[in-house]
mmCIF file of N, CA, C and O in Angstrom:
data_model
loop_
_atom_site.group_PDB
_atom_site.id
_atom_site.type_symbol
_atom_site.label_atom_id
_atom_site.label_comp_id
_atom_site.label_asym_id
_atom_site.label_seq_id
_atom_site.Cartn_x
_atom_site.Cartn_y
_atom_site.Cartn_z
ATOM 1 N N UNK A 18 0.836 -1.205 0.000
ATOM 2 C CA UNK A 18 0.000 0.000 0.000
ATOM 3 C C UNK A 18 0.877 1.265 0.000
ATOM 4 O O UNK A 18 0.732 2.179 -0.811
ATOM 5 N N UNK A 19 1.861 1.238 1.044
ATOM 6 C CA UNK A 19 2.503 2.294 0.676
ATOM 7 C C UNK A 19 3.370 2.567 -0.641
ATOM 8 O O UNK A 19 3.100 3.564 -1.311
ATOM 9 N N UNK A 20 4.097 1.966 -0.914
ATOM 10 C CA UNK A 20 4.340 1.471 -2.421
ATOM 11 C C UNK A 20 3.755 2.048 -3.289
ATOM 12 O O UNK A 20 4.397 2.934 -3.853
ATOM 13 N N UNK A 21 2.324 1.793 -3.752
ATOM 14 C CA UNK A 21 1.840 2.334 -4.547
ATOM 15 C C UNK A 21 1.441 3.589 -3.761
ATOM 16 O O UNK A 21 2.630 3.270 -3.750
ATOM 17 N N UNK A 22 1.077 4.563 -3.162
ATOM 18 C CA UNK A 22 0.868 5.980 -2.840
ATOM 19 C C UNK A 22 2.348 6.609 -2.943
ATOM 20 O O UNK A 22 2.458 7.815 -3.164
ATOM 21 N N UNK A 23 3.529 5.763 -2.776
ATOM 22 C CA UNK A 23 4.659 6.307 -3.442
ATOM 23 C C UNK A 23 4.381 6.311 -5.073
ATOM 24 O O UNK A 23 4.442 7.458 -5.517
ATOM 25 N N UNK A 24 4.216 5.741 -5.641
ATOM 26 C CA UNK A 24 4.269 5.498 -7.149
ATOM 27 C C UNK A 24 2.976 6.595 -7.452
ATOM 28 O O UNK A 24 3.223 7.446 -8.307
ATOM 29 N N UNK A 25 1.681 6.631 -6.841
ATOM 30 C CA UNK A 25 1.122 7.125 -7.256
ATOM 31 C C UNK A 25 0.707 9.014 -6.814
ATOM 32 O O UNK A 25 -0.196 9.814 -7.062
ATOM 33 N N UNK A 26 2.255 8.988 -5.897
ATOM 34 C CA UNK A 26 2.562 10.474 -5.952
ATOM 35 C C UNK A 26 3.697 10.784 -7.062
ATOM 36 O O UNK A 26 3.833 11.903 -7.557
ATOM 37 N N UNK A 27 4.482 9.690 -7.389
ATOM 38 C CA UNK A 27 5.552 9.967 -8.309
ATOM 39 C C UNK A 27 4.817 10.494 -9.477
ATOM 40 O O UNK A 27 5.189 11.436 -10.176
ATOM 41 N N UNK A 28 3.544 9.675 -9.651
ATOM 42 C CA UNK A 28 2.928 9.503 -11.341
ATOM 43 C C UNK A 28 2.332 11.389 -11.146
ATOM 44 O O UNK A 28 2.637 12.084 -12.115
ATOM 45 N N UNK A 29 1.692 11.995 -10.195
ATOM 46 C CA UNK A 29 1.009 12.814 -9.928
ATOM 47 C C UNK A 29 2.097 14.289 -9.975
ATOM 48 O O UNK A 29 1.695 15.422 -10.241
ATOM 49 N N UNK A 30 3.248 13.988 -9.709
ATOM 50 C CA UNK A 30 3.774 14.896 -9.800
ATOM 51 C C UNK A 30 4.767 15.092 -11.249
ATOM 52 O O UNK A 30 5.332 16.086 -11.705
ATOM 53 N N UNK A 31 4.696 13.806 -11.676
ATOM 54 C CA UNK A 31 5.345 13.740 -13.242
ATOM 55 C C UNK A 31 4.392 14.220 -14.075
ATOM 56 O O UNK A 31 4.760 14.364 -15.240
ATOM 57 N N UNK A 32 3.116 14.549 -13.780
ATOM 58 C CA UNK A 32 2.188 14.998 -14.517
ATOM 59 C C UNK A 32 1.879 16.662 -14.117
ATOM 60 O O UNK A 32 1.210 17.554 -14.639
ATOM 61 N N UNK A 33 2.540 16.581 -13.190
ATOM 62 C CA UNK A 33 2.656 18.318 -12.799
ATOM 63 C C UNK A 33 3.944 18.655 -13.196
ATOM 64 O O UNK A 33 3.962 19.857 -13.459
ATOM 65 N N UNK A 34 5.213 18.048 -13.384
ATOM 66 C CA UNK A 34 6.053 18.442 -14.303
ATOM 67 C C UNK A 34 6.173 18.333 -15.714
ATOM 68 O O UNK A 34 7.169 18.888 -16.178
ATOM 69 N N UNK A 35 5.256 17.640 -16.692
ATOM 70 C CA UNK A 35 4.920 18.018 -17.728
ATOM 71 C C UNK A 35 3.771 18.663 -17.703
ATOM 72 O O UNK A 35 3.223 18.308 -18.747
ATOM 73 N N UNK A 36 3.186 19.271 -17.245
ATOM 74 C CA UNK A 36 2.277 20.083 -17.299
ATOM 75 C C UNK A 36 2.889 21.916 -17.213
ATOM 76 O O UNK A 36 2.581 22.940 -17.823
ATOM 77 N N UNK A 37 3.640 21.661 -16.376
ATOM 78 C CA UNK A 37 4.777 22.715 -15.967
ATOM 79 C C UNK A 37 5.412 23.067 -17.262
ATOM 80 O O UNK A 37 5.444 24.210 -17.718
ATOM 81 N N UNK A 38 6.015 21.797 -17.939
ATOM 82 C CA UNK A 38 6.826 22.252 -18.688
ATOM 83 C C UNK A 38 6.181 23.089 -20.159
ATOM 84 O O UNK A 38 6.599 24.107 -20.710
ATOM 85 N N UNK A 39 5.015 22.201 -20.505
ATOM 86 C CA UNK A 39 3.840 22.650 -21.157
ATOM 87 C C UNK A 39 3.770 24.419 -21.307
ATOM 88 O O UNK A 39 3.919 25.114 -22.312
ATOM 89 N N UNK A 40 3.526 24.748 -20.097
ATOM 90 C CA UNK A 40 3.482 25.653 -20.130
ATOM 91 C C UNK A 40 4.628 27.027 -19.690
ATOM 92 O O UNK A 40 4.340 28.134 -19.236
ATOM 93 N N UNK A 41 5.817 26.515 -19.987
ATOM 94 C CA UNK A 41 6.993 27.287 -20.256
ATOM 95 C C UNK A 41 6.936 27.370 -21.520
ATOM 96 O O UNK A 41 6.710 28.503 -21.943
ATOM 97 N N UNK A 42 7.169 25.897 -22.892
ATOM 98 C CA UNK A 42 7.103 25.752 -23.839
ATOM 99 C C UNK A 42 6.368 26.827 -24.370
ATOM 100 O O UNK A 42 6.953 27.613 -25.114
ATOM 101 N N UNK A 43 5.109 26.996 -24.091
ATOM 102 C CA UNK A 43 4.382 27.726 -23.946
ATOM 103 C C UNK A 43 4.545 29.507 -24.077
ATOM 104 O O UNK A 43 4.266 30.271 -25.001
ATOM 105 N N UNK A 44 5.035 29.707 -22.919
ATOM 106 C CA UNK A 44 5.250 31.190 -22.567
ATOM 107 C C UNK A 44 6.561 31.309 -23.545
ATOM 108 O O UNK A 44 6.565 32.241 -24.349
ATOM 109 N N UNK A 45 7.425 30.608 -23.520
ATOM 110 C CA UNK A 45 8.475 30.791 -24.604
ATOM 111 C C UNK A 45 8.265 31.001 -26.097
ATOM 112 O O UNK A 45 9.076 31.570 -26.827
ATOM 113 N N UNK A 46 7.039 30.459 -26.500
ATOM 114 C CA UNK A 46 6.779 30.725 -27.720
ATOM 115 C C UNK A 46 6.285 32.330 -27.950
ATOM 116 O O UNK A 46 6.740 33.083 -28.811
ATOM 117 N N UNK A 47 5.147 32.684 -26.871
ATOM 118 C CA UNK A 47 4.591 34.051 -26.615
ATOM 119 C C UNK A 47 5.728 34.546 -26.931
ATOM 120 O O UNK A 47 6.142 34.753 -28.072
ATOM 121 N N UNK A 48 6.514 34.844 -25.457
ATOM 122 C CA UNK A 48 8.043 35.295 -25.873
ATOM 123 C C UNK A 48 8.356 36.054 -26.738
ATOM 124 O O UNK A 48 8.293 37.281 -26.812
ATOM 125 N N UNK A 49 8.872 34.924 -27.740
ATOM 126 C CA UNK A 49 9.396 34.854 -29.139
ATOM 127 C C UNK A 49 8.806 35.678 -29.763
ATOM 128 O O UNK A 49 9.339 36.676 -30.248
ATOM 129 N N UNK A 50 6.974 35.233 -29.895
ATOM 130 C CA UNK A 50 5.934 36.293 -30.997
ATOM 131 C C UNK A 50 6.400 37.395 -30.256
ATOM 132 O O UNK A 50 7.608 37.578 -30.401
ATOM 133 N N UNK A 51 5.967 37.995 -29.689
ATOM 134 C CA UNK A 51 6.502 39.771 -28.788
ATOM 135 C C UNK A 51 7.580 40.094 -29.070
ATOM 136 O O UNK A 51 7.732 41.315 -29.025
ATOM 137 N N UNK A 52 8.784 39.309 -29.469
ATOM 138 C CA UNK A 52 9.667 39.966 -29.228
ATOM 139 C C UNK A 52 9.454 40.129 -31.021
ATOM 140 O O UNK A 52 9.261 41.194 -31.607
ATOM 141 N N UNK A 53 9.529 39.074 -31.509
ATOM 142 C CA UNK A 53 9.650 39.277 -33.177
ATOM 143 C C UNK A 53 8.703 40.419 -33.865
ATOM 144 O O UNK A 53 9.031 41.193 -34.764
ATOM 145 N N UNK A 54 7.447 40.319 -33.207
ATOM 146 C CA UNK A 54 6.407 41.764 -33.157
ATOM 147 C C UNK A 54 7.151 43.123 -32.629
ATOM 148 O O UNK A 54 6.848 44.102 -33.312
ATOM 149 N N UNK A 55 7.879 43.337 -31.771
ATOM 150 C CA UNK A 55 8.157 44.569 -31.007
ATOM 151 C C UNK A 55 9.739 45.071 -32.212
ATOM 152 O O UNK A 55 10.235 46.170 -32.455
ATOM 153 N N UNK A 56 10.111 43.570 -32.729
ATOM 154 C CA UNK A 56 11.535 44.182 -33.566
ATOM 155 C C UNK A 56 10.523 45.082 -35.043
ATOM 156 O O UNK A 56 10.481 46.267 -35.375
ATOM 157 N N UNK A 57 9.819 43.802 -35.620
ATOM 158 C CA UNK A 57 9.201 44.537 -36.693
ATOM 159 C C UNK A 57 8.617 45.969 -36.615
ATOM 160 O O UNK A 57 8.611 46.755 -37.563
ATOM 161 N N UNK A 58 8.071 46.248 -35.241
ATOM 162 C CA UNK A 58 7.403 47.713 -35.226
ATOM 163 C C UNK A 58 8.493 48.386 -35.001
ATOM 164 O O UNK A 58 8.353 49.592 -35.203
ATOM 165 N N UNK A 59 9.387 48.103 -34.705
ATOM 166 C CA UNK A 59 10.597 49.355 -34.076
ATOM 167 C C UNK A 59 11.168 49.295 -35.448
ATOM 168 O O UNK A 59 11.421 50.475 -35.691
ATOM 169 N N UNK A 60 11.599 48.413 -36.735
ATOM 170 C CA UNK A 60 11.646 48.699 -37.602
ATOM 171 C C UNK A 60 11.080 49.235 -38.377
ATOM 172 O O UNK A 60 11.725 49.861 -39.219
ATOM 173 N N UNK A 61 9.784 49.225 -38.426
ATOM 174 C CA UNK A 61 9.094 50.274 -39.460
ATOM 175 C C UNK A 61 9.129 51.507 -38.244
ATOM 176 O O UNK A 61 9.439 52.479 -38.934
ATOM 177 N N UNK A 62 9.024 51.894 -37.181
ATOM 178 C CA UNK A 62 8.998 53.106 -36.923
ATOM 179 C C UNK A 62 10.648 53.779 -37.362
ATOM 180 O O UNK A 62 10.713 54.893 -37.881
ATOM 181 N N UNK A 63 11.573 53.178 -37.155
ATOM 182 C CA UNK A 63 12.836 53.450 -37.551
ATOM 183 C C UNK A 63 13.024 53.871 -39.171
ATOM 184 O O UNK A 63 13.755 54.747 -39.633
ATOM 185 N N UNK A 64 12.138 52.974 -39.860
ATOM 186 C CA UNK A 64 12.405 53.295 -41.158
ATOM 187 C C UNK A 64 11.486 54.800 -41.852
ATOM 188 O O UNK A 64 11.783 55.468 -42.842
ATOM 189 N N UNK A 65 10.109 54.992 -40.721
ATOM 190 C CA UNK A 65 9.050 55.922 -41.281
ATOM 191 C C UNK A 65 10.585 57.542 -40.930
ATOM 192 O O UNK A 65 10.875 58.459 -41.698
ATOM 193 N N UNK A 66 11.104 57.268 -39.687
ATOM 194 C CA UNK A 66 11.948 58.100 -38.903
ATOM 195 C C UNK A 66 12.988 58.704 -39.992
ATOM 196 O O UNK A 66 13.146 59.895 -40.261
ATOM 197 N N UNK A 67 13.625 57.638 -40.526
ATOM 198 C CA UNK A 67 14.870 58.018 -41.790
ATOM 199 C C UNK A 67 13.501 58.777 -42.780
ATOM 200 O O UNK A 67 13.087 59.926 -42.624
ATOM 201 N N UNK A 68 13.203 58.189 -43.367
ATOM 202 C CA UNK A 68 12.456 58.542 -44.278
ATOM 203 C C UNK A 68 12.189 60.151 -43.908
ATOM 204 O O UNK A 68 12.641 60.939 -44.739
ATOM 205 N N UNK A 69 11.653 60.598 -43.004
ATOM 206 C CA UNK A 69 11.453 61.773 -42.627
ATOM 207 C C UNK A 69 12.805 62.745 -42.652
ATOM 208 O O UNK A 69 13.023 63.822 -43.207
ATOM 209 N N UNK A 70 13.483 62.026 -41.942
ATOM 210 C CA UNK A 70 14.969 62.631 -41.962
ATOM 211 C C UNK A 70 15.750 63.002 -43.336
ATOM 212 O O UNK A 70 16.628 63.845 -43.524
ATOM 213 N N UNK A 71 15.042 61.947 -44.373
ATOM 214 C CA UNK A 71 16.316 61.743 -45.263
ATOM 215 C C UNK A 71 15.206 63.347 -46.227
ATOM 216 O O UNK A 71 15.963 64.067 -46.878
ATOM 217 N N UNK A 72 14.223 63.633 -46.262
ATOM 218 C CA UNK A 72 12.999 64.148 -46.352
ATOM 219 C C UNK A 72 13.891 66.085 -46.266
ATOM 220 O O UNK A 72 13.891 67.040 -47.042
ATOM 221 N N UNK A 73 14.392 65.875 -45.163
ATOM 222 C CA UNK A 73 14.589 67.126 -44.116
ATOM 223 C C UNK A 73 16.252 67.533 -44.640
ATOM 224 O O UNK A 73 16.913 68.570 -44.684
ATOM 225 N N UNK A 74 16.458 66.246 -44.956
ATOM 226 C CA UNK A 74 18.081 66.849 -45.457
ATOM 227 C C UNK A 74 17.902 67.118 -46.598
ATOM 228 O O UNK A 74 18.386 68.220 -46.854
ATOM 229 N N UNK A 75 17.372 66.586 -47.548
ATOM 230 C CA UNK A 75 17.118 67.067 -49.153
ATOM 231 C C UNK A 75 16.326 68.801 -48.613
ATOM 232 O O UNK A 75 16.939 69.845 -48.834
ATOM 233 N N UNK A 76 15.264 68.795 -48.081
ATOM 234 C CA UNK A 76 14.858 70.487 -47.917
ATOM 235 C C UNK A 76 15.757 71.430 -47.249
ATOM 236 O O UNK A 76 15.731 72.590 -47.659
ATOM 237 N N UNK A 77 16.820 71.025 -45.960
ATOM 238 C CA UNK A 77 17.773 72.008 -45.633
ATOM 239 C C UNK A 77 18.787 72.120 -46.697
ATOM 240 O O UNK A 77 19.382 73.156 -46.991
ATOM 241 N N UNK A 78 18.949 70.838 -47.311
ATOM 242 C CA UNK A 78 20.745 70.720 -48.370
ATOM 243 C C UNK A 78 20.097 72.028 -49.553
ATOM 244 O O UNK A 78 20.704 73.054 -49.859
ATOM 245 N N UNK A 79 18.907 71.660 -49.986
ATOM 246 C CA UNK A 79 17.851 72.831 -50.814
ATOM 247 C C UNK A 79 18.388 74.229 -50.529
ATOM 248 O O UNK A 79 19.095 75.039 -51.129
ATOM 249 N N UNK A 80 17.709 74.165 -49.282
ATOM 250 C CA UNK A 80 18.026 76.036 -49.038
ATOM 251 C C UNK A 80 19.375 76.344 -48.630
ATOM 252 O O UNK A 80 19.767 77.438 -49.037
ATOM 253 N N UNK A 81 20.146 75.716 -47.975
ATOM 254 C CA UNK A 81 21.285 76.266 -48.463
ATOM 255 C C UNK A 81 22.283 76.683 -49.718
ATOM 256 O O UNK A 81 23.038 77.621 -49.978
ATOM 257 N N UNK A 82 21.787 75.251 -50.450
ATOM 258 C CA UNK A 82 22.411 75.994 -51.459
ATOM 259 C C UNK A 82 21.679 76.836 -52.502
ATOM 260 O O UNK A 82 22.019 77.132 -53.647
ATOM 261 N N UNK A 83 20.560 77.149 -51.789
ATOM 262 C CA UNK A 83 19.678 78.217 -52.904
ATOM 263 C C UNK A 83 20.396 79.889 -51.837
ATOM 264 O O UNK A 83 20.578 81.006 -52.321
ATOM 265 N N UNK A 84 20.584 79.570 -50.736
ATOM 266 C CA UNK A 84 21.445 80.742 -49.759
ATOM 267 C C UNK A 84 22.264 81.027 -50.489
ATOM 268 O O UNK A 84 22.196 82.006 -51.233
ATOM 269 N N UNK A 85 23.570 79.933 -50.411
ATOM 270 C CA UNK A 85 24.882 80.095 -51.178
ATOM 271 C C UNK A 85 24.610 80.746 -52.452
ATOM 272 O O UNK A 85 25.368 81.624 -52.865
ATOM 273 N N UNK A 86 23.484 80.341 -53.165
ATOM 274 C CA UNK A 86 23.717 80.922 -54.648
ATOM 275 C C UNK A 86 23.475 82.114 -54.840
ATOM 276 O O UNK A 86 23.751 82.744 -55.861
ATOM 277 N N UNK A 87 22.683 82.708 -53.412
ATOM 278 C CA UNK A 87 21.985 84.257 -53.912
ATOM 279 C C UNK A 87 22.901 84.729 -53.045
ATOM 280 O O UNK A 87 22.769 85.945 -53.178
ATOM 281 N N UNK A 88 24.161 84.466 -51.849
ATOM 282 C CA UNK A 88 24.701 85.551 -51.322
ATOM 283 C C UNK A 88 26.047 85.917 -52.664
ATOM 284 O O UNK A 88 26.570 86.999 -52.930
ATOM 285 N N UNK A 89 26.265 84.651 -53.241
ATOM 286 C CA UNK A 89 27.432 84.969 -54.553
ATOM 287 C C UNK A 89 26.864 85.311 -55.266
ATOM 288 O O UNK A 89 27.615 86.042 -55.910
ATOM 289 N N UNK A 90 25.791 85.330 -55.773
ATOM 290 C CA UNK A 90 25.447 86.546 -56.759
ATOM 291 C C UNK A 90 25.028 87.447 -56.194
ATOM 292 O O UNK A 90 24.387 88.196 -56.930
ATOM 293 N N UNK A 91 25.094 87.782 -55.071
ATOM 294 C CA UNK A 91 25.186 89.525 -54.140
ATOM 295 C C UNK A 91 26.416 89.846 -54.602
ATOM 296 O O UNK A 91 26.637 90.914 -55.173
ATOM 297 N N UNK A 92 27.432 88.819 -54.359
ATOM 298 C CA UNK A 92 28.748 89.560 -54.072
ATOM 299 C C UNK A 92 29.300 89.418 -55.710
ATOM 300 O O UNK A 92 30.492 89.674 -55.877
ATOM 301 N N UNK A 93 28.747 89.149 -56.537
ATOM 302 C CA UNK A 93 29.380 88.920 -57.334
ATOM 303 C C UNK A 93 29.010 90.590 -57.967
ATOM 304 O O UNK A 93 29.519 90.979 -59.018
#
């Protein structure tokens, strides 16, 4: 009798350690999606970011050299 309430705590708790593990497997996959979700959005926000930037240097690189061209033909 005791015997088996040994065996049949062994069986009870081998079923709470795959159950356990289940659900790491589990949370590890979540994990993974979040993290692979959180890279993709930080990449497109990174890329909308250049884009804007690259946007801002073509309009300042613009007026300066529309500056440059009208202070030399002042001085010219």
């Amino acid at each position: 009798e005791t015997l088996q309430r040994i065996v049949s705590t062994l069986a009870n708790k081998n079923d709470e350690i795959h159950n356990f593990i289940d659900m790491l497997n589990h949370t590890i996959r979540n994990v993974q999606v979040n993290s692979s979700n959180a890279i993709s959005e930080l990449d497109e926000e990174f890329d909308g970011l250049y884009s804007i930037l690259d946007e801002m240097k073509g309009s300042m690189s613009n007026t300066i050299q529309q500056e440059e061209a009208r202070k030399i033909q002042a001085l010219q």
